[in-house]
C-alpha cells in the first residue's frame, strides 16, 4: 500500500462488463473534466457483444493538451472481477486500483496497490448495478477537483430525458460518488497537482467521427446512403442527426451494394453524395466503385477500418483496408485516397474530398479507423471560414457531350435538367455522347482520357506534415505514419526531443505527393508505423517512389499504438 502522487497528466481507466455503462462514465467524465479546467483525451476499447466481456475507457486529464493513447494507468476503477486480468499488462506498482471488496478480494496487496471503494454495493442500495457507473464518475470527479455543481448539471443533461425517477437516482448516485471520493482524498493515498485552465470550459469537445462529419457537411454533402456497420455507423448517425438542419437526405439502404449505387444516382442528378462503411461492407461495393470510374460520377466513400478479413474484430481498430481502397473496382481509373490523422485534417480533408470528387468526377476515399472515429479531445475551435464549396457543374447546350475529349481528360459535367443537353451515361464503354460502343480504337482513347486526369491530380496531391522538434531538416531518421498514428507518433517525438528524428505524417496516401520521396532520400534511415501486418503504406511508397522503407513497425492486434510502444522502438533505433 503506497501513496500515489500525480502531476500534470493523469491517466484514468475504467473497466467493467458490457452493460455496466462504461461509455456513460466516459461521456460524463470528459465533459466534467473539461468544464473543470482540464485538457482531456479519451479512447475506448470494447467487445462486440451486448453483455459480458470486458470494456474499458481511458481518460487523460492534463494541464497541457493531450491527444494520444498511453499504456500508463494511474488510477484504475475496476467495476468487475475481470477488469484486473484484462488490463494486467498495463498495471504497475504505481497504479492505484479502486474497486468493491468483492471485486478486489482475490488480489494480494503485496502485488497490487489496492483501495476498496464501494461502487457496486452503493449502487445495489440505490436500485441496481447500473448506478455504479455514475458513482464511479462522481468519485473520480471529486478526486480530480471538479465542482459538484458542474457534475450535477452534466448528470441532468444526460439523464433528464429518461424520466424524473431515473434522474433523481442518478443524482443520488453522484452524491454517493462524491462521498466516496472525499474519503479517498482524506485517506491520503492520492495526491494530485494539475494546473487548471478555466478557458478549457469554453472550448469544443468533439470526436473523430464528428470532425469528419463536419467536413462532409461543410463540403456540401447533400445525400448519404449507407448500411450500418461498426465503426462507420457513428458517422451515419451523425449525418442522419444533422440531415434536417443542413438540408441533406440520409437513406439507410438495404445493403452496401445499394448504398453506393444510391449515392451514384444522387450524384448523377447533381447532389454531392457519399456513402459510409467498413471492411467487408466496402468489399460489397466493388462493382459500384467501378461504375463510378466508368460513368465518371463523383462520390465520396468513407471507410472506417477495423481488423479483417471478413467480420474480423468488428469493434477494434486497424489500418488494413488501404490496398482494398487502392485496388477496388474492376478496370483502371483515377481515384484519390485521404487519411486524416487529427481533427483539423479530418475537417479539411473531408471537405476537400467533395471538391476534388466533383472537380475530377472520380471516387474519393476517406480512410479512418475505429480509434480515430471514437477518440475525443478538446480544441479551441475548428476554422471553417476558409473552406469553400467549389462548383464544377456545367449548364449544357443542345450539342452537349458528357464524355467530350479534352486535353486534361476532364469533360464538362452536366446534370439532367440543367440546360438543353442530354446527360447520357452508360456502364458499358461509350462514346463522347455516352452511347454504348465496341469501337476498340475509341475504347483506347476513352481509357486514356480517364487516366489523363491523374496528371493534374498528382500535381495537386496534398503533402504530408513534416515535423521535427528542432524545426530543422537536418535529421538522420525519418519516422513515418498515416491516419490515426499521428498523435501517438508526435507525442513520442516531442518526448524524445532528439534532433536526429523527424516525422513525416502522410495525409494523402494516393496519389502520393512528390514531397514524400524527397524527404525519404534525405534520411539515413526511414521507419514506417502502421496498424497492419504487411506494411501496406510502405509497399505503396516503394511502388510510387522506388524507395524502400528501412524499418516497418507493424501492429495488428486490434489496438492502436501507444506512446510508450513508439518510444521503445525509437530508443532501440537510436542505439543501433
XYZ file of C-alpha atoms in Angstrom:
576
model
C 0.000 0.000 0.000
C 1.604 3.279 -1.105
C 0.694 6.883 -1.812
C 0.179 7.943 -5.434
C 1.469 11.380 -6.464
C 0.182 12.610 -9.803
C 1.303 15.806 -11.524
C 0.423 17.498 -14.820
C -1.050 14.467 -16.578
C -3.339 11.789 -15.097
C -4.452 8.603 -16.838
C -7.780 7.313 -15.515
C -9.066 3.954 -16.734
C -12.455 2.438 -16.003
C -13.109 -1.195 -16.812
C -16.202 -3.324 -16.461
C -18.534 -5.641 -18.295
C -20.567 -4.571 -21.300
C -23.868 -3.327 -19.920
C -22.343 -1.642 -16.855
C -22.359 1.748 -18.555
C -18.651 2.330 -19.096
C -19.441 4.570 -22.070
C -21.774 6.654 -19.883
C -18.911 7.242 -17.466
C -16.713 8.374 -20.343
C -19.395 10.797 -21.544
C -19.770 12.271 -18.062
C -16.095 12.384 -17.152
C -14.669 14.013 -20.281
C -17.264 16.778 -20.069
C -16.835 17.205 -16.303
C -13.043 17.392 -16.526
C -13.087 19.850 -19.427
C -15.629 22.047 -17.660
C -13.496 21.726 -14.547
C -10.479 23.307 -16.274
C -8.511 20.347 -17.657
C -7.416 19.399 -21.133
C -8.886 15.973 -21.825
C -8.486 12.987 -24.117
C -10.436 9.748 -24.136
C -10.420 6.492 -26.029
C -12.253 3.235 -25.577
C -11.827 -0.446 -26.344
C -14.885 -2.630 -26.331
C -16.034 -6.082 -27.263
C -18.570 -6.958 -29.931
C -21.260 -8.043 -27.516
C -24.189 -6.513 -25.651
C -23.476 -8.105 -22.262
C -20.396 -9.525 -20.578
C -16.763 -9.401 -21.664
C -14.560 -6.523 -20.530
C -14.772 -2.990 -21.882
C -12.528 -0.160 -20.823
C -12.104 3.533 -21.411
C -9.025 5.684 -20.836
C -9.436 9.333 -19.900
C -6.398 11.603 -19.687
C -6.704 14.884 -17.801
C -3.819 17.299 -18.080
C -2.567 20.853 -17.654
C -1.452 20.742 -21.309
C -3.132 19.448 -24.438
C -3.251 15.638 -24.605
C -4.411 13.755 -27.690
C -2.832 10.295 -27.680
C -3.349 6.858 -26.169
C -0.880 5.772 -23.486
C -0.404 2.397 -21.800
C 0.098 4.046 -18.407
C -2.725 3.698 -15.874
C -2.540 5.952 -12.812
C -5.967 5.175 -11.380
C -7.949 2.107 -12.379
C -11.606 1.850 -11.423
C -12.431 -1.868 -11.573
C -16.166 -2.488 -11.833
C -15.832 -6.231 -12.419
C -13.534 -9.075 -11.367
C -12.394 -9.496 -14.953
C -11.007 -5.961 -15.119
C -7.671 -6.802 -13.490
C -6.678 -9.749 -15.726
C -7.970 -7.839 -18.754
C -5.596 -4.928 -18.070
C -2.848 -6.907 -16.300
C -0.067 -5.894 -18.741
C -0.743 -2.190 -18.163
C -0.972 -2.354 -14.362
C 2.208 -1.387 -12.458
C 3.135 -0.770 -8.843
C 2.220 2.865 -9.471
C -1.348 2.027 -10.478
C -3.947 2.645 -7.777
C -6.795 0.179 -8.195
C -10.193 1.241 -6.855
C -12.997 -1.268 -6.510
C -15.507 -3.030 -4.286
C -14.305 -5.621 -1.817
C -15.952 -8.405 -3.833
C -14.049 -7.258 -6.953
C -10.670 -6.964 -5.211
C -10.949 -9.854 -2.745
C -8.830 -12.293 -4.767
C -5.945 -9.843 -5.221
C -2.937 -9.752 -2.912
C -1.885 -6.332 -1.657
C 1.799 -7.261 -1.928
C 1.354 -7.349 -5.718
C -1.236 -4.618 -6.236
C -1.869 -1.112 -4.916
C -5.477 -1.567 -3.825
C -8.046 0.767 -2.310
C -11.524 -0.512 -1.599
C -14.331 1.743 -2.786
C -17.958 0.566 -2.528
C -19.140 1.463 -6.056
C -21.198 -1.700 -6.529
C -22.578 -2.111 -3.008
C -23.737 1.538 -3.011
C -25.291 1.024 -6.427
C -27.251 -2.006 -5.249
C -28.739 0.068 -2.436
C -29.823 2.675 -4.965
C -31.624 0.129 -7.088
C -29.150 -1.717 -9.295
C -25.642 -2.238 -10.629
C -26.297 0.283 -13.394
C -25.755 3.141 -10.916
C -22.185 2.022 -10.247
C -21.033 3.944 -13.334
C -22.352 7.295 -12.047
C -20.993 6.574 -8.560
C -17.556 5.894 -10.070
C -17.764 9.041 -12.194
C -18.700 11.054 -9.099
C -15.797 9.636 -7.092
C -13.286 10.413 -9.853
C -14.724 13.899 -10.382
C -14.352 14.597 -6.659
C -10.784 13.294 -6.642
C -9.962 15.496 -9.645
C -11.488 18.561 -8.000
C -14.470 19.051 -10.322
C -17.171 21.236 -8.743
C -20.233 19.242 -7.717
C -22.487 21.791 -9.446
C -20.806 21.080 -12.799
C -21.190 17.343 -12.242
C -24.897 17.674 -11.397
C -25.510 19.806 -14.490
C -23.990 17.095 -16.688
C -25.952 14.325 -14.987
C -29.159 16.287 -15.528
C -28.277 16.911 -19.172
C -27.533 13.226 -19.754
C -30.399 11.596 -17.855
C -33.275 14.121 -17.759
C -34.858 12.590 -20.853
C -35.043 9.184 -19.142
C -37.596 10.342 -16.601
C -37.758 12.089 -13.233
C -37.234 8.963 -11.128
C -34.141 7.819 -13.038
C -32.649 11.322 -12.913
C -33.306 11.520 -9.179
C -31.486 8.230 -8.570
C -28.564 9.229 -10.772
C -28.178 12.500 -8.862
C -28.196 10.450 -5.633
C -25.553 8.183 -7.192
C -23.454 11.278 -7.847
C -23.738 12.263 -4.182
C -22.593 8.782 -3.153
C -19.685 9.035 -5.604
C -18.525 12.393 -4.244
C -18.753 10.983 -0.709
C -16.509 8.063 -1.719
C -14.124 10.455 -3.481
C -13.823 12.641 -0.381
C -12.996 9.622 1.779
C -10.312 8.555 -0.722
C -8.744 12.029 -0.593
C -8.960 12.020 3.218
C -7.155 8.667 3.265
C -4.018 10.386 1.952
C -3.480 7.687 -0.700
C -3.699 10.133 -3.605
C -2.069 13.492 -4.220
C -2.954 15.267 -7.458
C -1.379 18.507 -8.666
C -2.611 19.592 -12.081
C -2.800 23.241 -13.026
C -6.299 24.159 -14.165
C -7.142 26.457 -17.043
C -10.717 27.819 -16.919
C -10.528 28.541 -20.676
C -10.940 24.833 -21.475
C -14.548 25.100 -20.324
C -15.355 27.240 -23.357
C -13.547 25.024 -25.866
C -15.237 22.441 -28.055
C -15.082 18.741 -27.235
C -15.583 16.501 -30.253
C -14.571 13.095 -31.532
C -13.028 11.983 -34.820
C -16.366 10.968 -36.286
C -17.828 14.414 -35.684
C -14.758 16.108 -37.195
C -15.184 14.072 -40.398
C -18.933 14.726 -40.376
C -18.433 18.475 -40.087
C -16.025 18.305 -43.028
C -18.581 16.430 -45.123
C -21.322 18.925 -44.275
C -19.065 21.921 -44.972
C -18.061 20.211 -48.229
C -21.643 20.468 -49.403
C -22.808 16.884 -48.857
C -26.499 16.660 -49.678
C -27.040 12.913 -49.877
C -25.700 9.993 -47.870
C -26.839 6.412 -48.212
C -25.331 3.702 -46.032
C -25.875 0.397 -44.293
C -24.956 0.220 -40.570
C -21.551 -1.254 -39.883
C -19.186 -0.633 -36.977
C -17.115 1.549 -36.797
C -18.628 3.614 -39.626
C -22.085 3.688 -38.022
C -21.324 6.702 -35.761
C -20.752 8.853 -38.865
C -24.008 7.606 -40.335
C -25.812 8.568 -37.123
C -24.110 11.991 -37.050
C -25.132 12.754 -40.626
C -28.686 11.494 -40.047
C -28.992 13.618 -36.891
C -27.964 16.707 -38.833
C -29.770 15.932 -42.102
C -32.737 18.182 -41.459
C -30.753 21.215 -40.293
C -28.372 21.100 -43.271
C -30.940 20.022 -45.881
C -29.373 16.632 -46.500
C -31.037 13.345 -47.352
C -29.963 10.319 -45.316
C -31.078 6.943 -46.626
C -30.443 3.682 -44.798
C -30.062 1.277 -47.700
C -30.936 -2.424 -47.664
C -27.258 -3.331 -48.101
C -23.903 -1.834 -49.040
C -24.333 -2.576 -52.761
C -27.477 -0.483 -52.852
C -25.891 2.189 -50.651
C -23.138 3.082 -53.115
C -25.397 2.810 -56.146
C -27.931 5.144 -54.499
C -25.150 7.662 -53.862
C -24.100 7.438 -57.508
C -27.691 8.023 -58.607
C -27.930 11.094 -56.405
C -24.615 12.366 -57.743
C -25.709 11.835 -61.357
C -28.704 14.056 -60.531
C -26.393 16.768 -59.161
C -26.272 16.184 -55.390
C -22.942 15.980 -53.602
C -23.153 12.408 -52.394
C -21.328 9.937 -50.175
C -21.544 6.573 -48.512
C -20.002 5.271 -45.287
C -18.963 1.730 -44.499
C -16.316 -0.554 -43.014
C -14.304 -3.632 -44.018
C -16.433 -6.309 -45.585
C -19.195 -3.777 -46.261
C -16.836 -1.958 -48.605
C -15.912 -5.272 -50.214
C -19.535 -5.495 -51.359
C -19.263 -2.079 -53.006
C -16.540 -3.036 -55.501
C -18.800 -3.137 -58.552
C -20.198 0.261 -57.629
C -16.691 1.724 -57.350
C -16.028 0.509 -60.886
C -19.312 2.051 -62.014
C -18.226 5.412 -60.555
C -14.990 5.112 -62.530
C -16.722 4.245 -65.810
C -19.525 6.819 -65.697
C -17.134 9.448 -64.246
C -19.557 10.338 -61.480
C -18.262 11.988 -58.272
C -18.728 10.163 -54.987
C -17.071 10.252 -51.556
C -16.562 6.929 -49.776
C -15.818 6.930 -46.037
C -14.200 3.708 -44.809
C -13.767 3.308 -41.037
C -11.250 0.474 -40.855
C -11.347 -2.484 -38.480
C -9.382 -5.736 -38.369
C -10.344 -8.294 -41.004
C -10.667 -10.402 -43.002
C -14.439 -10.922 -43.133
C -16.024 -9.889 -39.822
C -12.647 -9.976 -38.040
C -12.714 -7.886 -34.868
C -15.618 -5.557 -35.645
C -15.181 -3.168 -32.706
C -11.370 -2.849 -32.817
C -9.015 -0.710 -34.856
C -6.772 -1.374 -37.863
C -5.258 0.140 -40.999
C -5.822 -2.903 -43.176
C -8.028 -1.554 -45.972
C -5.584 0.692 -47.824
C -5.000 -1.927 -50.508
C -8.728 -2.626 -50.694
C -9.433 1.055 -51.441
C -6.431 1.367 -53.744
C -7.347 -1.571 -55.960
C -11.152 -1.583 -55.564
C -13.356 -1.841 -58.613
C -12.764 -3.556 -61.936
C -10.630 -1.850 -64.561
C -8.334 1.163 -64.420
C -9.499 4.646 -63.465
C -8.345 7.550 -61.260
C -9.070 7.869 -57.554
C -7.823 9.780 -54.503
C -7.290 8.365 -51.002
C -7.076 10.618 -47.936
C -6.290 9.534 -44.352
C -6.763 12.287 -41.736
C -4.662 11.977 -38.575
C -6.103 14.775 -36.451
C -9.389 16.646 -36.219
C -8.216 19.643 -38.265
C -7.228 17.307 -41.083
C -10.451 15.357 -40.661
C -12.444 18.549 -41.228
C -10.351 19.909 -44.085
C -9.643 16.672 -45.971
C -13.273 15.558 -45.748
C -14.313 18.954 -47.102
C -11.691 18.734 -49.838
C -12.859 15.233 -50.787
C -16.136 16.616 -52.099
C -14.478 19.396 -54.120
C -11.964 17.006 -55.707
C -14.584 14.343 -56.414
C -16.582 16.988 -58.286
C -13.564 18.541 -59.992
C -12.221 15.276 -61.393
C -15.513 13.285 -61.459
C -13.969 10.375 -59.568
C -14.404 8.391 -56.332
C -12.524 9.933 -53.396
C -11.887 7.843 -50.276
C -11.600 8.963 -46.662
C -9.791 6.261 -44.685
C -10.416 6.402 -40.964
C -10.484 3.653 -38.309
C -12.173 2.743 -35.025
C -9.557 4.506 -32.899
C -9.744 7.738 -34.878
C -13.549 7.595 -35.021
C -14.007 7.206 -31.252
C -11.323 9.415 -29.644
C -12.329 12.703 -28.002
C -10.234 15.742 -27.175
C -10.861 19.446 -26.667
C -9.924 22.159 -29.155
C -10.260 25.960 -29.147
C -12.222 25.750 -32.417
C -12.283 24.316 -35.915
C -11.970 27.009 -38.554
C -14.433 26.563 -41.399
C -14.342 30.168 -42.642
C -11.760 29.449 -45.364
C -13.466 26.316 -46.627
C -15.324 26.914 -49.867
C -17.628 24.703 -51.891
C -16.314 24.779 -55.455
C -18.899 24.460 -58.217
C -17.960 22.345 -61.246
C -21.402 21.717 -62.739
C -21.823 22.931 -66.328
C -25.026 24.215 -67.939
C -25.495 22.075 -71.029
C -26.481 23.089 -74.546
C -28.031 21.025 -77.322
C -24.594 19.905 -78.560
C -23.503 18.690 -75.108
C -21.318 15.573 -74.949
C -20.987 14.071 -71.474
C -17.612 12.483 -72.263
C -16.128 15.124 -74.539
C -12.410 14.569 -75.190
C -10.401 17.395 -73.610
C -6.629 17.959 -73.186
C -6.731 17.151 -69.447
C -9.322 14.371 -69.661
C -11.915 16.312 -67.674
C -15.169 16.674 -69.582
C -17.618 19.459 -68.668
C -20.049 17.850 -66.241
C -23.722 18.401 -66.882
C -26.661 17.133 -64.882
C -30.160 16.285 -66.100
C -32.471 19.302 -66.293
C -29.790 21.988 -66.122
C -29.528 23.201 -69.724
C -30.731 21.815 -73.043
C -28.352 18.874 -73.404
C -28.827 15.147 -72.930
C -26.760 13.806 -69.997
C -26.287 10.212 -71.120
C -24.176 7.792 -69.045
C -23.519 4.086 -69.537
C -21.640 1.452 -67.564
C -20.518 -0.085 -70.847
C -17.709 1.572 -72.746
C -19.169 4.582 -74.519
C -18.521 7.353 -76.993
C -18.298 11.065 -76.225
C -22.097 11.340 -76.077
C -22.374 8.430 -73.652
C -23.750 5.883 -76.097
C -22.514 2.273 -75.895
C -19.665 1.382 -78.253
C -17.406 -1.530 -79.140
C -15.135 0.573 -81.311
C -11.792 -0.652 -79.975
C -9.865 2.455 -81.020
C -12.432 4.611 -79.265
C -12.154 2.331 -76.226
C -8.413 3.017 -76.011
C -8.954 6.775 -76.356
C -11.611 6.744 -73.621
C -9.341 4.851 -71.172
C -6.534 7.333 -71.907
C -8.949 10.224 -71.344
C -9.935 8.931 -67.910
C -6.375 8.196 -66.823
C -5.143 11.560 -68.154
C -6.777 13.177 -65.115
C -4.068 11.638 -62.926
C -1.515 14.156 -64.265
C -3.340 17.060 -62.598
C -4.366 15.002 -59.556
C -0.712 14.146 -58.837
C 0.370 17.786 -59.137
C -2.374 18.747 -56.697
C -1.578 15.990 -54.161
C -1.693 17.162 -50.540
C 1.794 16.965 -48.949
C 2.271 15.274 -45.614
C 3.035 17.137 -42.390
C 6.762 17.358 -41.678
C 7.711 17.829 -38.014
C 10.919 17.926 -36.013
C 11.438 19.283 -32.510
C 14.370 21.386 -33.720
C 12.350 22.702 -36.662
C 15.236 21.625 -38.849
C 15.626 19.378 -41.885
C 18.972 18.091 -40.507
C 17.578 14.737 -39.433
C 19.042 11.280 -39.862
C 15.975 9.134 -39.097
C 12.638 9.857 -40.747
C 9.649 8.456 -38.862
C 6.556 7.967 -40.982
C 2.923 7.155 -40.374
C -0.550 7.803 -41.664
C -4.070 8.185 -40.311
C -4.634 7.714 -36.595
C -0.949 7.164 -35.773
C -0.491 10.955 -35.917
C -0.802 11.962 -32.245
C 0.962 8.927 -30.687
C 3.915 9.490 -33.048
C 4.015 13.229 -32.444
C 3.798 12.920 -28.653
C 6.601 10.332 -28.711
C 8.831 12.595 -30.816
C 8.156 15.555 -28.541
C 9.101 13.401 -25.561
C 12.292 12.161 -27.262
C 13.281 15.751 -28.210
C 16.047 14.416 -30.442
C 17.363 16.488 -33.369
C 18.167 13.311 -35.292
C 14.492 12.416 -35.552
C 11.842 13.897 -37.826
C 8.266 12.902 -38.591
C 6.516 12.782 -41.945
C 2.844 12.076 -41.454
C 1.061 11.349 -44.710
C -2.358 12.903 -45.345
C -2.926 11.876 -48.949
C -1.977 8.252 -49.492
C -2.735 8.070 -53.194
C -1.546 9.508 -55.404
C 1.421 10.423 -53.252
C 2.910 13.911 -53.142
C 6.476 14.141 -54.502
C 7.428 15.532 -51.066
C 7.499 12.008 -49.582
C 10.245 10.735 -51.855
C 12.311 13.897 -51.406
C 12.242 13.644 -47.590
C 12.957 9.901 -47.555
C 16.042 10.407 -49.751
C 17.477 12.877 -47.219
C 17.257 10.370 -44.343
C 19.843 7.747 -43.486
C 17.093 5.603 -42.035
C 13.318 5.537 -42.686
C 10.774 3.937 -40.339
C 7.075 3.354 -41.032
C 4.484 2.710 -38.298
C 1.272 1.001 -39.477
C -1.620 -0.933 -37.938
C -1.468 -3.824 -40.402
C 0.605 -6.965 -40.872
C 2.194 -6.329 -44.264
C 3.183 -2.672 -44.260
C 0.695 -1.651 -46.934
C 1.740 2.009 -46.980
C 5.423 1.139 -47.031
C 4.722 -1.078 -50.052
C 2.797 1.714 -51.756
C 5.637 4.178 -51.162
C 8.085 1.761 -52.761
C 5.738 1.336 -55.718
C 5.270 5.086 -56.133
C 8.833 6.276 -55.415
C 11.046 3.205 -55.939
C 12.372 3.825 -52.397
C 12.364 1.024 -49.837
C 11.429 1.812 -46.231
C 14.232 0.546 -43.931
C 12.111 -0.462 -40.928
C 8.441 -1.362 -40.739
C 6.849 -1.311 -37.261
C 3.586 -3.183 -37.601
C 0.843 -3.748 -35.026
C -2.311 -5.636 -35.886
C -3.863 -6.971 -32.673
C -6.788 -4.538 -32.864
C -5.300 -1.884 -30.571
C -3.674 1.428 -31.554
C -0.001 2.211 -30.986
C 0.620 3.645 -27.541
C 3.117 6.455 -26.971
C 5.178 4.091 -24.802
C 5.412 1.474 -27.574
C 6.644 4.073 -30.049
C 9.188 5.436 -27.559
C 10.557 1.936 -27.023
C 11.041 1.449 -30.776
C 12.672 4.843 -31.260
C 15.065 4.297 -28.361
C 16.094 0.939 -29.826
C 16.669 2.503 -33.239
C 18.851 5.188 -31.690
C 21.058 2.506 -30.177
C 21.610 0.709 -33.496
